[in-house]
PDB file of C-alpha atoms in Angstrom:
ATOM      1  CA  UNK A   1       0.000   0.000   0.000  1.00  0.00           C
ATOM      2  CA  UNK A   2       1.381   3.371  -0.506  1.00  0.00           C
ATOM      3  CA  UNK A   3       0.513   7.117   0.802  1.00  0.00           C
ATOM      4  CA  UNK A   4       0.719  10.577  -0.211  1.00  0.00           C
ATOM      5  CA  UNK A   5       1.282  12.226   3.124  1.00  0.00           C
ATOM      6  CA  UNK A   6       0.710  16.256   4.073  1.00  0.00           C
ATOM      7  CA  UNK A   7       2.476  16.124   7.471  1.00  0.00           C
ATOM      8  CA  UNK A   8       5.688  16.444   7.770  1.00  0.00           C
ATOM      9  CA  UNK A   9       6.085  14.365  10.743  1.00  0.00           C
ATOM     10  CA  UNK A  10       7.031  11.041  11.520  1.00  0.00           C
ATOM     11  CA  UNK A  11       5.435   9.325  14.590  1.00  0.00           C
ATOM     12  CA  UNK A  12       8.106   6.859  16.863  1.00  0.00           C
ATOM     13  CA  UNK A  13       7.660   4.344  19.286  1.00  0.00           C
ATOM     14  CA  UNK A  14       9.874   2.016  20.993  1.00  0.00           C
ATOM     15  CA  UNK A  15       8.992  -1.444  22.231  1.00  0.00           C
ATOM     16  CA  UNK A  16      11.458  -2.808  24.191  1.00  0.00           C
ATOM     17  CA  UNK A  17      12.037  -5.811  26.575  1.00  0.00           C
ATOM     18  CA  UNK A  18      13.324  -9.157  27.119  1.00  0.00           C
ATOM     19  CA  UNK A  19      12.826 -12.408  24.219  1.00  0.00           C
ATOM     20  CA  UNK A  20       8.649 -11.968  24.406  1.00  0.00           C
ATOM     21  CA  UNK A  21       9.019  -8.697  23.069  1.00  0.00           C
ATOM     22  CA  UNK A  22      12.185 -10.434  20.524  1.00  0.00           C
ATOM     23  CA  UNK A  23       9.305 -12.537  19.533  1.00  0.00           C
ATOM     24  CA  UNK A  24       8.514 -16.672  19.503  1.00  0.00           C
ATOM     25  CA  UNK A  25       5.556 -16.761  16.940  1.00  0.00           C
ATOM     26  CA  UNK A  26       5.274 -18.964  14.435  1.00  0.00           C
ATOM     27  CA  UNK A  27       4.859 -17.549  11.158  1.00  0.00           C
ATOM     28  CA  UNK A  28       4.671 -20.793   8.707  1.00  0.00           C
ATOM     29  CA  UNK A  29       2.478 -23.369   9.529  1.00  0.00           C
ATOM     30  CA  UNK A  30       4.546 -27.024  10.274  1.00  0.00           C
ATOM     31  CA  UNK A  31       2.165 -29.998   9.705  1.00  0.00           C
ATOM     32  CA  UNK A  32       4.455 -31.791  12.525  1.00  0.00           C
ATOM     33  CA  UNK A  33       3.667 -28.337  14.936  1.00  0.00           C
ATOM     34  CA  UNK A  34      -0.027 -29.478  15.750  1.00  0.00           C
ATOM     35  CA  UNK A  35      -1.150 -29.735  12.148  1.00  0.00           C
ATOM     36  CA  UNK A  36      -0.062 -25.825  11.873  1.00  0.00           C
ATOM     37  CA  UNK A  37      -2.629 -24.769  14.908  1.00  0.00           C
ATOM     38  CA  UNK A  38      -1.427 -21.309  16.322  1.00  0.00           C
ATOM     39  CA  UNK A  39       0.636 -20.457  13.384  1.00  0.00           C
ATOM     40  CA  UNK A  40      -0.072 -17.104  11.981  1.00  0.00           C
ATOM     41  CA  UNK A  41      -0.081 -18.948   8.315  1.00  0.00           C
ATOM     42  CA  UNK A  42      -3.397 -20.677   9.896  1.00  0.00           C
ATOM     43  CA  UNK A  43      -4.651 -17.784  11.553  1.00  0.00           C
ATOM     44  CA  UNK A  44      -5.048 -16.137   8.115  1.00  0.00           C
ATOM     45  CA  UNK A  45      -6.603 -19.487   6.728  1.00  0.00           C
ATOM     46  CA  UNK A  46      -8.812 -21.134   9.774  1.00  0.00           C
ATOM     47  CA  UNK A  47     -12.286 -19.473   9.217  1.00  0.00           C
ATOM     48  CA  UNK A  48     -12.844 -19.117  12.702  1.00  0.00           C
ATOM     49  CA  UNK A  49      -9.602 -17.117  13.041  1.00  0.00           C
ATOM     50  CA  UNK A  50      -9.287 -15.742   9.462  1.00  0.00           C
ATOM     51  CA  UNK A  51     -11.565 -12.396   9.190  1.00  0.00           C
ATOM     52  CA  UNK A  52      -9.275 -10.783  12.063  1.00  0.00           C
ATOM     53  CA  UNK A  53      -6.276 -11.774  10.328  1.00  0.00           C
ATOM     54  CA  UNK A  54      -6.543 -11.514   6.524  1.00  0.00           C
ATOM     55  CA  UNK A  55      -5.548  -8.077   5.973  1.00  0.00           C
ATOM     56  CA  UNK A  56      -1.906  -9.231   6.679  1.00  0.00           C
ATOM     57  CA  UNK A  57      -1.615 -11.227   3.661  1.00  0.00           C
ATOM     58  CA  UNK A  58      -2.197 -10.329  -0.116  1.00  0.00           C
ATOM     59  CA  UNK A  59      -4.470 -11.686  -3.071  1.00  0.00           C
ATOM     60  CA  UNK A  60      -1.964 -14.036  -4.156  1.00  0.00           C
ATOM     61  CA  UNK A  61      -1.116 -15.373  -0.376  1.00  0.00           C
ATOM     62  CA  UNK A  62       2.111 -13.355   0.219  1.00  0.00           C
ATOM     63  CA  UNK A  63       2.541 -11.060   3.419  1.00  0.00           C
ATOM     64  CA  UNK A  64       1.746  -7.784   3.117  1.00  0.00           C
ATOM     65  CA  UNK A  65       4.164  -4.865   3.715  1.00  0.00           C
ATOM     66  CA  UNK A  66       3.017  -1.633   5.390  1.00  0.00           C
ATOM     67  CA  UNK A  67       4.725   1.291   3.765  1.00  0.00           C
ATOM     68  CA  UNK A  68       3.188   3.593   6.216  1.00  0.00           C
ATOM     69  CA  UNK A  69       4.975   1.754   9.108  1.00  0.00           C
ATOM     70  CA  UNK A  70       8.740   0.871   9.063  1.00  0.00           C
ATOM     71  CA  UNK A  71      10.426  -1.076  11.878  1.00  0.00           C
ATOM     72  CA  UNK A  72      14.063  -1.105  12.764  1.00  0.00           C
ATOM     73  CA  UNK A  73      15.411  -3.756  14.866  1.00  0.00           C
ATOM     74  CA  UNK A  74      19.159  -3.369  15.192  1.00  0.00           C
ATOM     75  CA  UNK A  75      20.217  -4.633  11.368  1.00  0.00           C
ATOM     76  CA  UNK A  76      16.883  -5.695  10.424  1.00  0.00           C
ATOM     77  CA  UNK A  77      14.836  -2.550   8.838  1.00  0.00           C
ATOM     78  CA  UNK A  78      12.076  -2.130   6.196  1.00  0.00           C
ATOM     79  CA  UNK A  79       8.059  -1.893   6.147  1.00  0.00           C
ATOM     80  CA  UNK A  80       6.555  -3.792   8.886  1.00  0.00           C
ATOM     81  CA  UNK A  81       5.167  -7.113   7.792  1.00  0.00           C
ATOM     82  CA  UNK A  82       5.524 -10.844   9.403  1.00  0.00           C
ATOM     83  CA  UNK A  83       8.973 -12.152   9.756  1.00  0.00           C
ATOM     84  CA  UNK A  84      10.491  -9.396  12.702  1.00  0.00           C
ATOM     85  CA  UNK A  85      10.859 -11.945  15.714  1.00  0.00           C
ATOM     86  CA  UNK A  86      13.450 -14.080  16.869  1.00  0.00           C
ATOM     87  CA  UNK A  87      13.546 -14.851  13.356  1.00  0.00           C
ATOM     88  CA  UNK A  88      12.525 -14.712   9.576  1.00  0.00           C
ATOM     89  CA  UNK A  89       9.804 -16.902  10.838  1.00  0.00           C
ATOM     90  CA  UNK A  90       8.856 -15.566  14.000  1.00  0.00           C
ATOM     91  CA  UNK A  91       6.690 -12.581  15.312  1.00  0.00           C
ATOM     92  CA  UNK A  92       6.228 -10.370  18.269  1.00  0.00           C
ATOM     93  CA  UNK A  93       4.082  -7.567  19.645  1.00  0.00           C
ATOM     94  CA  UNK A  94       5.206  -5.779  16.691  1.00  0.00           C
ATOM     95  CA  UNK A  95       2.821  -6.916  14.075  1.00  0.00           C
ATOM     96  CA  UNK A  96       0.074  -5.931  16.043  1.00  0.00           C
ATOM     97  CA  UNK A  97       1.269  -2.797  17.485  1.00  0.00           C
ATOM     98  CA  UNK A  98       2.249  -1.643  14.490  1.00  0.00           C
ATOM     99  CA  UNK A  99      -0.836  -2.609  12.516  1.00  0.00           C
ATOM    100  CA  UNK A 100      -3.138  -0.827  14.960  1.00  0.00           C
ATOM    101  CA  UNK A 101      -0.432   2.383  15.385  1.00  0.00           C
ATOM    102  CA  UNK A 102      -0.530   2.543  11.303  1.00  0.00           C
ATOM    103  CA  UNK A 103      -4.636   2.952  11.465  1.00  0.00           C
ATOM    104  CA  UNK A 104      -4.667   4.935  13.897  1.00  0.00           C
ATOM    105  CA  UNK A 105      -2.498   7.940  11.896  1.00  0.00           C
ATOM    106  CA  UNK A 106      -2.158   9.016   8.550  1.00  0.00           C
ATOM    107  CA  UNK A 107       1.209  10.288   9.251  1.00  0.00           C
ATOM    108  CA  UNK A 108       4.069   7.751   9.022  1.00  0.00           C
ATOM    109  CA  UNK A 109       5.004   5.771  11.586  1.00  0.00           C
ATOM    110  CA  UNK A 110       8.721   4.115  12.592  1.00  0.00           C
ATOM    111  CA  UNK A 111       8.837   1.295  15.176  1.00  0.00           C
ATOM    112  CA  UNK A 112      12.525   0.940  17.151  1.00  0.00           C
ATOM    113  CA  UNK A 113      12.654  -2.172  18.718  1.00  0.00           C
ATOM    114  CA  UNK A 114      15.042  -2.949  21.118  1.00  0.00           C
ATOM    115  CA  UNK A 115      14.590  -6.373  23.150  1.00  0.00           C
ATOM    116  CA  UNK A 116      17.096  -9.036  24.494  1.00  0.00           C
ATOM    117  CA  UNK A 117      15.828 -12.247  25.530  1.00  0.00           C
ATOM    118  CA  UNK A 118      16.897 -13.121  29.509  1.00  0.00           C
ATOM    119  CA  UNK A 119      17.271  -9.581  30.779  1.00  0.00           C
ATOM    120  CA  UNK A 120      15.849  -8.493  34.318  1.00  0.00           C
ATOM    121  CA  UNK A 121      14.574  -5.240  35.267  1.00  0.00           C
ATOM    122  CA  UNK A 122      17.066  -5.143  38.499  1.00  0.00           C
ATOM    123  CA  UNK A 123      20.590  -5.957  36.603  1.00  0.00           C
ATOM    124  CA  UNK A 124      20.379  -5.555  32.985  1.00  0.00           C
ATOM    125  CA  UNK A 125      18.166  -2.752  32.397  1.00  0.00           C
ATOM    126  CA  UNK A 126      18.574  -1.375  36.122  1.00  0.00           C
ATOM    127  CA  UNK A 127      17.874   2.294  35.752  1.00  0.00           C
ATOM    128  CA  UNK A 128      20.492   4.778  36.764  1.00  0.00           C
ATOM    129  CA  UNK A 129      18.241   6.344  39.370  1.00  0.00           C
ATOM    130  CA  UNK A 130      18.892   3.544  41.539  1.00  0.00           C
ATOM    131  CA  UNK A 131      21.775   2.643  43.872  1.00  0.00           C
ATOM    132  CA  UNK A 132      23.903  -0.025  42.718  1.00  0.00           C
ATOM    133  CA  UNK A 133      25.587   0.492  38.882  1.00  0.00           C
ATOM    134  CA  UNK A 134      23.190   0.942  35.981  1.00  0.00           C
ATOM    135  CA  UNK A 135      22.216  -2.323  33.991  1.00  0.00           C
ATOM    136  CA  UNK A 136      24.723  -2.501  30.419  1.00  0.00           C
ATOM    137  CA  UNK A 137      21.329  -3.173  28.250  1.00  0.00           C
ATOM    138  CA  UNK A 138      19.783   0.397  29.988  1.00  0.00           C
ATOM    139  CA  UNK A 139      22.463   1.955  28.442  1.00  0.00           C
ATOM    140  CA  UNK A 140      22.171   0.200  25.198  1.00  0.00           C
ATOM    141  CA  UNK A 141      18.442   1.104  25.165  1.00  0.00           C
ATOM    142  CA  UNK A 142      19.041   4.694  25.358  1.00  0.00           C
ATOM    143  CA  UNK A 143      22.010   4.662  22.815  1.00  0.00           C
ATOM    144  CA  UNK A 144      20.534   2.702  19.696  1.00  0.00           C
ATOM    145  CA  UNK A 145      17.372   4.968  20.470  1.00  0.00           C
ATOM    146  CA  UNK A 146      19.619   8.331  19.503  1.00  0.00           C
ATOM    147  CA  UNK A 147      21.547   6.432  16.907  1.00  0.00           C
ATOM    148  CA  UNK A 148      18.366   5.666  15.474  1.00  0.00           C
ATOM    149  CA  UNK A 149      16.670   8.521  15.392  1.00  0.00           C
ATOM    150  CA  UNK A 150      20.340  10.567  14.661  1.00  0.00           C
ATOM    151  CA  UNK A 151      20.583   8.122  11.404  1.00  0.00           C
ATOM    152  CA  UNK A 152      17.027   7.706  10.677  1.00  0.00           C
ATOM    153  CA  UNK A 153      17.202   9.778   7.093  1.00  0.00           C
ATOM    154  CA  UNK A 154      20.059   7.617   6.125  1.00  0.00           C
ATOM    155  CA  UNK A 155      18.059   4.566   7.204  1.00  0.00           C
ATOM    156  CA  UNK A 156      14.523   4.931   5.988  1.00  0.00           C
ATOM    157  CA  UNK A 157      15.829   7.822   2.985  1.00  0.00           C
ATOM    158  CA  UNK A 158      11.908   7.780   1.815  1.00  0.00           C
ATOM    159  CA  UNK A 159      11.388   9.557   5.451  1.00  0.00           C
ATOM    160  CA  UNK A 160      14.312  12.052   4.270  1.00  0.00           C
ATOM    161  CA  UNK A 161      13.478  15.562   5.471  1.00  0.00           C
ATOM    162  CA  UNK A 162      11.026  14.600   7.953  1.00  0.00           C
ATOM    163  CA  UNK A 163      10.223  15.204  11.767  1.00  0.00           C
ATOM    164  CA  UNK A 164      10.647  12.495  13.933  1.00  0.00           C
ATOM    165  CA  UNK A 165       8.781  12.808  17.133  1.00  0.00           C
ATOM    166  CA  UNK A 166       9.408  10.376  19.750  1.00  0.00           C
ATOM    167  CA  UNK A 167       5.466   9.477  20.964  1.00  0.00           C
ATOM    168  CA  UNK A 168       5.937   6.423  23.350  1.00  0.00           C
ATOM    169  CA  UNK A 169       6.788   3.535  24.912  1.00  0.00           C
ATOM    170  CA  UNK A 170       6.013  -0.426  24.866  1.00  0.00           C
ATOM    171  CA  UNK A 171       7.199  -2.716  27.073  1.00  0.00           C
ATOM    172  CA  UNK A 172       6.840  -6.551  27.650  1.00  0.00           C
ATOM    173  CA  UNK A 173       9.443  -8.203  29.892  1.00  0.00           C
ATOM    174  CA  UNK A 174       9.336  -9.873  33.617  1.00  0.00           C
ATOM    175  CA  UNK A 175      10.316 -13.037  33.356  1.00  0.00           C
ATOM    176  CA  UNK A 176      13.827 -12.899  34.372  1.00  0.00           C
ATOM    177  CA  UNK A 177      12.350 -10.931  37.453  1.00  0.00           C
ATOM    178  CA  UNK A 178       9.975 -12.996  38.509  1.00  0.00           C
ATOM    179  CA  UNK A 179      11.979 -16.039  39.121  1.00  0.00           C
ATOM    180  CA  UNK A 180      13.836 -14.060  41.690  1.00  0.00           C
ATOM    181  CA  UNK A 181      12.470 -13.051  44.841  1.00  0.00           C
ATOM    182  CA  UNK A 182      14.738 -10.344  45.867  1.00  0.00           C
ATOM    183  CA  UNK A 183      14.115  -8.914  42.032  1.00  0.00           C
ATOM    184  CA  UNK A 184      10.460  -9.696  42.232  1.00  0.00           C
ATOM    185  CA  UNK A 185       9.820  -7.836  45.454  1.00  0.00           C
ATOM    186  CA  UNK A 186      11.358  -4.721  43.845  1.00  0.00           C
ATOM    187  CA  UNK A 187      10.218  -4.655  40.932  1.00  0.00           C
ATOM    188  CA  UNK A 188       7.115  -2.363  41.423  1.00  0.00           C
ATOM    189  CA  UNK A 189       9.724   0.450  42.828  1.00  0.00           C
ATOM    190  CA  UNK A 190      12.454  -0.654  39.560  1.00  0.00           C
ATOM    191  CA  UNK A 191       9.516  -0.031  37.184  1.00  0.00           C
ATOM    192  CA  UNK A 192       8.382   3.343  38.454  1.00  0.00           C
ATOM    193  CA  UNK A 193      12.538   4.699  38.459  1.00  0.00           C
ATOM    194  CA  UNK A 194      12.764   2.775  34.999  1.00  0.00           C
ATOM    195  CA  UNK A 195      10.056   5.196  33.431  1.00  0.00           C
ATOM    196  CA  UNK A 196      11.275   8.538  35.187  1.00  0.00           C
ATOM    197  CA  UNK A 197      14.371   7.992  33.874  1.00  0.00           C
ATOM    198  CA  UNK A 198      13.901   6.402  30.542  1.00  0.00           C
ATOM    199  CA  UNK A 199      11.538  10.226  30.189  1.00  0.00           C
ATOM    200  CA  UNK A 200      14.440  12.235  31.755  1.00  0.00           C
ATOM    201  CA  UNK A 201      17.211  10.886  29.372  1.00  0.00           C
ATOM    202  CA  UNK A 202      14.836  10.629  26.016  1.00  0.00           C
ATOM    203  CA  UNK A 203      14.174  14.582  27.163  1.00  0.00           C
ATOM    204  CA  UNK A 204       9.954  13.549  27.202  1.00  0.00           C
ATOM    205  CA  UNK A 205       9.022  14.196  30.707  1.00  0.00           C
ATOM    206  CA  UNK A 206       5.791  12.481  29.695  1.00  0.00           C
ATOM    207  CA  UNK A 207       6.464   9.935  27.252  1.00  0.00           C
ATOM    208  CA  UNK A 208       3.269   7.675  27.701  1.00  0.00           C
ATOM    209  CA  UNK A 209       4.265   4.172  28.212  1.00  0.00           C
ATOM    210  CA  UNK A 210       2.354   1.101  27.751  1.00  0.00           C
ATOM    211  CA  UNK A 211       3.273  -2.289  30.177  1.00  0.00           C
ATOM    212  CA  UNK A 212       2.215  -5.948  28.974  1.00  0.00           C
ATOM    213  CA  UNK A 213       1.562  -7.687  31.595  1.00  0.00           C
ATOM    214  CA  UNK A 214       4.162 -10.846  31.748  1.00  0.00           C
ATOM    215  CA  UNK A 215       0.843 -13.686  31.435  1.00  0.00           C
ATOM    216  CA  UNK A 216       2.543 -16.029  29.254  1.00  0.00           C
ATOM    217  CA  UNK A 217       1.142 -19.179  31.768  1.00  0.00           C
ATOM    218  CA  UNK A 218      -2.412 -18.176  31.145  1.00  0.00           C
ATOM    219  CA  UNK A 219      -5.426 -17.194  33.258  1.00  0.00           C
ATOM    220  CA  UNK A 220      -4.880 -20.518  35.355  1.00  0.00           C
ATOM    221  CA  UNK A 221      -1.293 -18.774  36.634  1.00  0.00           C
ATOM    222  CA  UNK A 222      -0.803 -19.650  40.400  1.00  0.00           C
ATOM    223  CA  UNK A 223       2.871 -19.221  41.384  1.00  0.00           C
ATOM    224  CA  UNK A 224       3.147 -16.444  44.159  1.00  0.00           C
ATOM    225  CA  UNK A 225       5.745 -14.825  42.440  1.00  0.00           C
ATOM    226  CA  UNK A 226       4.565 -14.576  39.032  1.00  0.00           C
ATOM    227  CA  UNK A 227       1.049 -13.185  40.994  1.00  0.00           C
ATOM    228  CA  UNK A 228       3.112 -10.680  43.121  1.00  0.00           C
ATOM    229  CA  UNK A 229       5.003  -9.767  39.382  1.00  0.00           C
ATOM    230  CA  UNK A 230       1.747  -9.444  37.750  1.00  0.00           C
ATOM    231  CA  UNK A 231       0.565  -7.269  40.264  1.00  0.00           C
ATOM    232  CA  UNK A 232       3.470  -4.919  40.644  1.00  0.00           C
ATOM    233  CA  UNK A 233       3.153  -4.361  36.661  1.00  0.00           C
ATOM    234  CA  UNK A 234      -0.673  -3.552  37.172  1.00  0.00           C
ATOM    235  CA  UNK A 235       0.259  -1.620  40.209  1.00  0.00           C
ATOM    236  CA  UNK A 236       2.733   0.632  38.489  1.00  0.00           C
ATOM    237  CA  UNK A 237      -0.154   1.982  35.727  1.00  0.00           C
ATOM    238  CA  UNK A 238      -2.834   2.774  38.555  1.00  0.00           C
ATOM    239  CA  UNK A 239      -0.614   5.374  40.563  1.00  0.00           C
ATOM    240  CA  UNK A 240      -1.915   8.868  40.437  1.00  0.00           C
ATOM    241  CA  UNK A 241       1.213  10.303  39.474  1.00  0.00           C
ATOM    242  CA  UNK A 242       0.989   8.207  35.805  1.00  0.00           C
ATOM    243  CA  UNK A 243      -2.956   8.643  35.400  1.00  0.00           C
ATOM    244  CA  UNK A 244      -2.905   8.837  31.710  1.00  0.00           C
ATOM    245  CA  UNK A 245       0.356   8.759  30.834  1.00  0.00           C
ATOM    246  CA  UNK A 246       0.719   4.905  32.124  1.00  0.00           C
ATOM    247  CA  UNK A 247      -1.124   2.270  30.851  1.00  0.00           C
ATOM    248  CA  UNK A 248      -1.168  -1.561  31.971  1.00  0.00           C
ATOM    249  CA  UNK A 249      -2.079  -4.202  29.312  1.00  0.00           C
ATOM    250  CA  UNK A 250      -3.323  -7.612  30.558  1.00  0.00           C
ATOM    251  CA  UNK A 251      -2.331 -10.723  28.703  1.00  0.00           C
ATOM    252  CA  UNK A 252      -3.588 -13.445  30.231  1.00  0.00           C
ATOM    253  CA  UNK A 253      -6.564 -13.887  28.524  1.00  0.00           C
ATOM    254  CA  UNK A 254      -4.287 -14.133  25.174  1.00  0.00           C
ATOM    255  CA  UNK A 255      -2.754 -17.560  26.549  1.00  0.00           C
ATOM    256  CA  UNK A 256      -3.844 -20.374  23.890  1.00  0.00           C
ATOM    257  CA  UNK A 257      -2.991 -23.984  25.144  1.00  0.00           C
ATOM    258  CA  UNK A 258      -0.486 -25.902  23.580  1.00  0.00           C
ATOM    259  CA  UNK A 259      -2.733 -28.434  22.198  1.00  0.00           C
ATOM    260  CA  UNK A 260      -3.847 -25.109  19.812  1.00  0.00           C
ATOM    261  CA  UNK A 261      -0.227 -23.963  19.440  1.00  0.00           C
ATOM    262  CA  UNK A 262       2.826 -25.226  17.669  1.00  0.00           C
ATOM    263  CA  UNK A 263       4.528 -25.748  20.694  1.00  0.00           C
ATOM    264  CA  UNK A 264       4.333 -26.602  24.795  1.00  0.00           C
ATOM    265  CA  UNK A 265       6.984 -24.065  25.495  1.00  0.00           C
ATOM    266  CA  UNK A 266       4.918 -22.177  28.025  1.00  0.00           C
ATOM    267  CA  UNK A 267       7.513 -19.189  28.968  1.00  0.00           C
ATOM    268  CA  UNK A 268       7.851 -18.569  24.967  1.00  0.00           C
ATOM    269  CA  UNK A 269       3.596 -18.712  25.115  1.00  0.00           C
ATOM    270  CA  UNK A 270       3.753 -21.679  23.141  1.00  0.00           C
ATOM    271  CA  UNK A 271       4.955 -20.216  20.075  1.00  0.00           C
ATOM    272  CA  UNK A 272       1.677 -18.993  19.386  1.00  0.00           C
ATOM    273  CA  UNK A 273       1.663 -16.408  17.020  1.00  0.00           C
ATOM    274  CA  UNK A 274      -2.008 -15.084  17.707  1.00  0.00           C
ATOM    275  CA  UNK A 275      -0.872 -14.223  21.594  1.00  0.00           C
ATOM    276  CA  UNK A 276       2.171 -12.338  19.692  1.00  0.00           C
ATOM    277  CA  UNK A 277      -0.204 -10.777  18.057  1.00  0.00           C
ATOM    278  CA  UNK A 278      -2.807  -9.733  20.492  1.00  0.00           C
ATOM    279  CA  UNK A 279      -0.332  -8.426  22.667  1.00  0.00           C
ATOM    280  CA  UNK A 280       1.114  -6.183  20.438  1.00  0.00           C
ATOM    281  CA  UNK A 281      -2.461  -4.555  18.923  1.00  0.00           C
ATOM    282  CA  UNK A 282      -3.848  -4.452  22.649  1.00  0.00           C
ATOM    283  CA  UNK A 283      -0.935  -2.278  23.172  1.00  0.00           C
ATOM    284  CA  UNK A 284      -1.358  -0.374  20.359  1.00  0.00           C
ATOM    285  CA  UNK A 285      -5.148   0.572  21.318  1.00  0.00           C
ATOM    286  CA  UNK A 286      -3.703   1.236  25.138  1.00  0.00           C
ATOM    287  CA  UNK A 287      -1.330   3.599  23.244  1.00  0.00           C
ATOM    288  CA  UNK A 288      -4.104   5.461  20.880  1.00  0.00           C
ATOM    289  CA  UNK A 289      -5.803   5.809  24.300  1.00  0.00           C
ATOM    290  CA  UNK A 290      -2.945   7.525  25.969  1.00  0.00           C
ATOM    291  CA  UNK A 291      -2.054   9.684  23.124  1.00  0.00           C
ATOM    292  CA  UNK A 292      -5.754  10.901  22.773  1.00  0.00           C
ATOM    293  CA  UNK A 293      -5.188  12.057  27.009  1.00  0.00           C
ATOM    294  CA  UNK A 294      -1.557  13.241  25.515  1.00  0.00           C
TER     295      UNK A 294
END
């Protein structure tokens, strides 16, 4: 698809976090998988699944590309379409996110994602606001962020001339802090200094920032610390001080089982590629919302 834009502007989001952000999805459908069940190749064909997710795929069965939203992630770069996970064959929350973002403007849109797999909140991306010495990948975050945007003419040239205006936040990570009680019983506090200063070094004292909820064991979760994790997450959108700048995005409800999933690996959620999916347009509507209060 292609646009003839007025604006000038470019809007940017990052979407950052540990390997759920990264991105386990199954794109192709594997007959040896589960017969292909939770694949986003038989989301598109499954009638029961198909009118949500046909628009990603042309006439003739090929992905589509948005033109109106390119992604980055580190050497990987072009229009968002299927394929920007782990791997060529993998997804994250940025299919969704970006397909709902893209809607929601006519303006163009660039997506930087930045996600590790097996980072914590309380080492790797410990925020400098907090004793103790500030975690490598923090620092990483914030520097591909300004190389990005510092480069982004040479890297997207048909955005050449533009305005890039940094508009928010997305963030799905936890599970390398929930396995750890002394990181799980701060990570409410971590969370709260990680947005302060992620808006204090980015220069947007209000960036609005959107948390996914780390659900990836389903509705039927009942380990204390993944609860208490849960919670903390939840707990970090509802204070006062972030009213409508902060918004919390539950995932549970996204789980699919692994007998409808190409997989059983339950911290990966199964390598299902609609609870990818989900995730990432649920944040993009929690975003919309929080731009709208902006």
């Amino acid at each position: 698809m292609s646009h003839a834009w007025s604006e000038e502007i470019v809007h940017v989001f990052i979407l950052s976090g540990q390997s759920n952000m990264v991105g386990a999805g199954e794109v192709s459908s594997q007959l040896s998988r589960n017969v292909g069940k939770g694949s986003l190749e038989w989301l598109t064909e499954n009638p029961i699944t198909a009118p949500h997710y046909q628009h990603l795929r042309n006439e003739d069965g090929s992905w589509q590309q948005r033109d109106d939203v390119q992604i980055c992630f580190f050497d990987r770069r072009g229009p968002l379409q299927p394929g920007y996970g782990s791997t060529q064959n993998k997804i994250g929350p940025e299919l969704g996110f970006g397909c709902c973002i893209g809607d929601a403007f006519d303006e163009p849109v660039l997506l930087i994602k930045i996600a590790w797999g097996g980072k914590s909140l309380a080492e790797d991306f410990r925020p400098p606001s907090l004793e103790g010495k500030t975690g490598l990948y923090y620092t990483k975050l914030l520097e591909h962020t300004k190389n990005v945007l510092r480069q982004a003419d040479q890297l997207f040239p048909q955005l050449t001339g533009r305005t890039f205006l940094l508009e928010g936040f997305g963030w799905h990570q936890g599970w390398n802090d929930r396995i750890n009680q002394s990181f799980n019983n701060a990570y409410e506090h971590n969370m709260i200094q990680f947005i302060k200063d992620i808006r204090r070094d980015l220069k947007e004292p209000a960036l609005p920032f959107v948390i996914a909820e780390t659900g990836m064991s389903g509705p039927e979760e009942k380990h204390s610390r993944a609860l208490s994790l849960m919670a903390a997450q939840k707990a970090v959108a509802d204070l006062p001080e972030f009213k409508g700048n902060v918004a919390f995005v539950s995932t549970r409800n996204f789980y699919r089982p692994a007998n409808e999933s190409p997989s059983s690996q339950a911290y990966h959620w199964n390598n299902n590629a609609e609870t990818y999916y989900l995730i990432g347009e649920h944040m993009g509507h929690a975003m919309v919302r929080l731009l709208k209060n902006h």
